[in-house]
């Protein structure tokens, strides 16, 4: 079974600075998808970014980018120019190419310091 | 925009009650999911459905059942609620296809007294 590990329960960053959230996963599959979701205090989970395992190029969405290291099974999220609205729980998630279900990590709570 | 609506934001029930959590999506998605979210445990899949009247067990199905009579609606049922089912429940939906993201509702915070 696949597992997803987020080893940082909490992180904080000064506004306008850069922060990196870590995620590692365990799988025997070669084809899969990885996601980062954000859950602000309003509670709705919002997709931040996704990465296909077969793509070597790291995904980027505006201030959000990932560092995908397939051999190391690592999928970290970098947030540049942090803003107060980035404060949230961030969840890393894995999906096999064969199944629709997601496997989530335990989350990292990100605090932005004004 | 995809809209996934959960019927209640907060719900308080008593031990032994039968509890229904309702979820409706408006984008004709084939797949629907129920997750449970607990601090330190992340989101865990309870059940999912890939078509009307079809259901699959997730990672923690014990104590729960589901119903999907119409494509847009997916119900989670606690047959006899217990205090250890106090939690946040999140519903999600998605189109078929591994690249398709899941879209989530706002969650129901359920307390069983």
PDB file of C-alpha atoms in Angstrom, chain A:
ATOM      1  CA  UNK A   1       0.000   0.000   0.000  1.00  0.00           C
ATOM      2  CA  UNK A   2       1.134   3.503  -0.717  1.00  0.00           C
ATOM      3  CA  UNK A   3       2.006   5.822   2.153  1.00  0.00           C
ATOM      4  CA  UNK A   4       2.566   9.570   2.224  1.00  0.00           C
ATOM      5  CA  UNK A   5       4.661  11.227   4.944  1.00  0.00           C
ATOM      6  CA  UNK A   6       4.759  14.892   5.897  1.00  0.00           C
ATOM      7  CA  UNK A   7       7.348  15.193   8.631  1.00  0.00           C
ATOM      8  CA  UNK A   8       6.699  18.851   9.513  1.00  0.00           C
ATOM      9  CA  UNK A   9       3.468  19.219  11.519  1.00  0.00           C
ATOM     10  CA  UNK A  10       3.954  22.997  11.680  1.00  0.00           C
ATOM     11  CA  UNK A  11       5.962  25.598   9.805  1.00  0.00           C
ATOM     12  CA  UNK A  12       6.130  29.362   9.936  1.00  0.00           C
ATOM     13  CA  UNK A  13       7.546  31.944   7.559  1.00  0.00           C
ATOM     14  CA  UNK A  14       7.897  35.688   7.467  1.00  0.00           C
ATOM     15  CA  UNK A  15       5.626  37.446   4.999  1.00  0.00           C
ATOM     16  CA  UNK A  16       7.320  37.877   1.573  1.00  0.00           C
ATOM     17  CA  UNK A  17       9.847  35.146   2.327  1.00  0.00           C
ATOM     18  CA  UNK A  18      10.100  31.666   0.787  1.00  0.00           C
ATOM     19  CA  UNK A  19       9.163  28.440   2.539  1.00  0.00           C
ATOM     20  CA  UNK A  20       9.440  24.786   1.539  1.00  0.00           C
ATOM     21  CA  UNK A  21       7.107  22.063   2.778  1.00  0.00           C
ATOM     22  CA  UNK A  22       8.359  18.487   2.642  1.00  0.00           C
ATOM     23  CA  UNK A  23       6.590  15.344   1.479  1.00  0.00           C
ATOM     24  CA  UNK A  24       7.878  11.841   0.884  1.00  0.00           C
ATOM     25  CA  UNK A  25       5.942   8.846  -0.343  1.00  0.00           C
ATOM     26  CA  UNK A  26       6.378   5.146  -0.713  1.00  0.00           C
ATOM     27  CA  UNK A  27       5.207   3.223  -3.763  1.00  0.00           C
ATOM     28  CA  UNK A  28       6.279   0.373  -5.993  1.00  0.00           C
ATOM     29  CA  UNK A  29       4.507   1.865  -9.001  1.00  0.00           C
ATOM     30  CA  UNK A  30       6.217   3.785 -11.760  1.00  0.00           C
ATOM     31  CA  UNK A  31       3.240   5.785 -12.990  1.00  0.00           C
ATOM     32  CA  UNK A  32       1.333   7.965 -10.549  1.00  0.00           C
ATOM     33  CA  UNK A  33       0.255  11.498  -9.739  1.00  0.00           C
ATOM     34  CA  UNK A  34       1.094  13.774  -6.837  1.00  0.00           C
ATOM     35  CA  UNK A  35      -0.910  16.703  -5.531  1.00  0.00           C
ATOM     36  CA  UNK A  36      -0.648  19.493  -2.991  1.00  0.00           C
ATOM     37  CA  UNK A  37      -3.917  20.675  -1.467  1.00  0.00           C
ATOM     38  CA  UNK A  38      -4.437  23.728   0.740  1.00  0.00           C
ATOM     39  CA  UNK A  39      -7.067  23.870   3.492  1.00  0.00           C
ATOM     40  CA  UNK A  40      -7.560  27.406   4.865  1.00  0.00           C
ATOM     41  CA  UNK A  41      -9.606  28.099   8.016  1.00  0.00           C
ATOM     42  CA  UNK A  42     -12.718  28.167   5.814  1.00  0.00           C
ATOM     43  CA  UNK A  43     -12.107  24.385   5.573  1.00  0.00           C
ATOM     44  CA  UNK A  44     -12.539  23.891   1.834  1.00  0.00           C
ATOM     45  CA  UNK A  45      -9.699  21.891   0.323  1.00  0.00           C
ATOM     46  CA  UNK A  46      -8.230  23.676  -2.681  1.00  0.00           C
ATOM     47  CA  UNK A  47      -5.908  22.123  -5.250  1.00  0.00           C
ATOM     48  CA  UNK A  48      -2.615  24.025  -5.321  1.00  0.00           C
ATOM     49  CA  UNK A  49      -0.511  22.075  -7.784  1.00  0.00           C
ATOM     50  CA  UNK A  50      -0.140  18.617  -9.324  1.00  0.00           C
ATOM     51  CA  UNK A  51       2.705  16.623 -10.834  1.00  0.00           C
ATOM     52  CA  UNK A  52       2.676  13.645 -13.169  1.00  0.00           C
ATOM     53  CA  UNK A  53       5.398  11.156 -12.268  1.00  0.00           C
ATOM     54  CA  UNK A  54       6.362  10.585 -15.891  1.00  0.00           C
ATOM     55  CA  UNK A  55       7.198  14.269 -16.333  1.00  0.00           C
ATOM     56  CA  UNK A  56      10.695  15.263 -15.310  1.00  0.00           C
ATOM     57  CA  UNK A  57       9.904  18.963 -15.366  1.00  0.00           C
ATOM     58  CA  UNK A  58       8.765  20.339 -12.038  1.00  0.00           C
ATOM     59  CA  UNK A  59       5.262  21.819 -12.002  1.00  0.00           C
ATOM     60  CA  UNK A  60       4.801  25.533 -11.333  1.00  0.00           C
ATOM     61  CA  UNK A  61       1.696  27.587 -10.596  1.00  0.00           C
ATOM     62  CA  UNK A  62       2.478  31.275 -10.043  1.00  0.00           C
ATOM     63  CA  UNK A  63       4.216  31.511  -6.621  1.00  0.00           C
ATOM     64  CA  UNK A  64       3.924  27.770  -6.018  1.00  0.00           C
ATOM     65  CA  UNK A  65       6.401  25.263  -7.391  1.00  0.00           C
ATOM     66  CA  UNK A  66       7.433  21.721  -6.587  1.00  0.00           C
ATOM     67  CA  UNK A  67      10.722  19.899  -6.374  1.00  0.00           C
ATOM     68  CA  UNK A  68       9.929  16.394  -7.584  1.00  0.00           C
ATOM     69  CA  UNK A  69      12.675  13.846  -7.012  1.00  0.00           C
ATOM     70  CA  UNK A  70      11.302  10.553  -8.322  1.00  0.00           C
ATOM     71  CA  UNK A  71      14.239   8.370  -7.318  1.00  0.00           C
ATOM     72  CA  UNK A  72      14.153   9.746  -3.790  1.00  0.00           C
ATOM     73  CA  UNK A  73      10.335   9.644  -3.729  1.00  0.00           C
ATOM     74  CA  UNK A  74      10.247  13.224  -2.600  1.00  0.00           C
ATOM     75  CA  UNK A  75       7.724  15.923  -3.548  1.00  0.00           C
ATOM     76  CA  UNK A  76       8.277  19.230  -1.771  1.00  0.00           C
ATOM     77  CA  UNK A  77       6.260  22.421  -2.215  1.00  0.00           C
ATOM     78  CA  UNK A  78       7.947  25.802  -2.415  1.00  0.00           C
ATOM     79  CA  UNK A  79       5.954  28.941  -1.777  1.00  0.00           C
ATOM     80  CA  UNK A  80       7.675  32.131  -2.876  1.00  0.00           C
ATOM     81  CA  UNK A  81       6.814  35.640  -1.690  1.00  0.00           C
ATOM     82  CA  UNK A  82       4.599  34.262   1.087  1.00  0.00           C
ATOM     83  CA  UNK A  83       1.358  36.132   1.674  1.00  0.00           C
ATOM     84  CA  UNK A  84      -0.994  36.224   4.645  1.00  0.00           C
ATOM     85  CA  UNK A  85      -3.576  34.345   2.571  1.00  0.00           C
ATOM     86  CA  UNK A  86      -1.195  31.403   2.288  1.00  0.00           C
ATOM     87  CA  UNK A  87      -1.800  30.532   5.941  1.00  0.00           C
ATOM     88  CA  UNK A  88      -3.458  27.110   5.913  1.00  0.00           C
ATOM     89  CA  UNK A  89      -3.019  23.381   6.366  1.00  0.00           C
ATOM     90  CA  UNK A  90      -1.198  21.880   3.393  1.00  0.00           C
ATOM     91  CA  UNK A  91      -1.703  18.264   2.431  1.00  0.00           C
ATOM     92  CA  UNK A  92       0.385  16.194   0.079  1.00  0.00           C
ATOM     93  CA  UNK A  93      -1.515  13.442  -1.751  1.00  0.00           C
ATOM     94  CA  UNK A  94      -0.683  10.479  -3.967  1.00  0.00           C
ATOM     95  CA  UNK A  95      -2.780   8.822  -6.632  1.00  0.00           C
ATOM     96  CA  UNK A  96      -1.983   5.661  -8.526  1.00  0.00           C
ATOM     97  CA  UNK A  97      -2.534   5.678 -12.275  1.00  0.00           C
ATOM     98  CA  UNK A  98      -4.817   2.682 -11.756  1.00  0.00           C
ATOM     99  CA  UNK A  99      -7.144   4.012  -9.073  1.00  0.00           C
ATOM    100  CA  UNK A 100      -9.229   7.121  -8.486  1.00  0.00           C
ATOM    101  CA  UNK A 101      -8.592   7.294  -4.739  1.00  0.00           C
ATOM    102  CA  UNK A 102      -6.134   9.684  -3.100  1.00  0.00           C
ATOM    103  CA  UNK A 103      -3.792   8.832  -0.234  1.00  0.00           C
ATOM    104  CA  UNK A 104      -3.075  11.867   1.931  1.00  0.00           C
ATOM    105  CA  UNK A 105      -0.270  12.806   4.263  1.00  0.00           C
ATOM    106  CA  UNK A 106      -0.970  14.089   7.770  1.00  0.00           C
ATOM    107  CA  UNK A 107      -0.616  17.735   6.807  1.00  0.00           C
ATOM    108  CA  UNK A 108       1.589  20.736   7.619  1.00  0.00           C
ATOM    109  CA  UNK A 109       0.119  23.812   9.254  1.00  0.00           C
ATOM    110  CA  UNK A 110       1.713  26.906   7.751  1.00  0.00           C
ATOM    111  CA  UNK A 111       1.682  30.179   9.665  1.00  0.00           C
ATOM    112  CA  UNK A 112       2.593  33.472   7.991  1.00  0.00           C
ATOM    113  CA  UNK A 113       4.215  36.044  10.265  1.00  0.00           C
ATOM    114  CA  UNK A 114       3.393  39.651   9.298  1.00  0.00           C
TER     115      UNK A 114
END
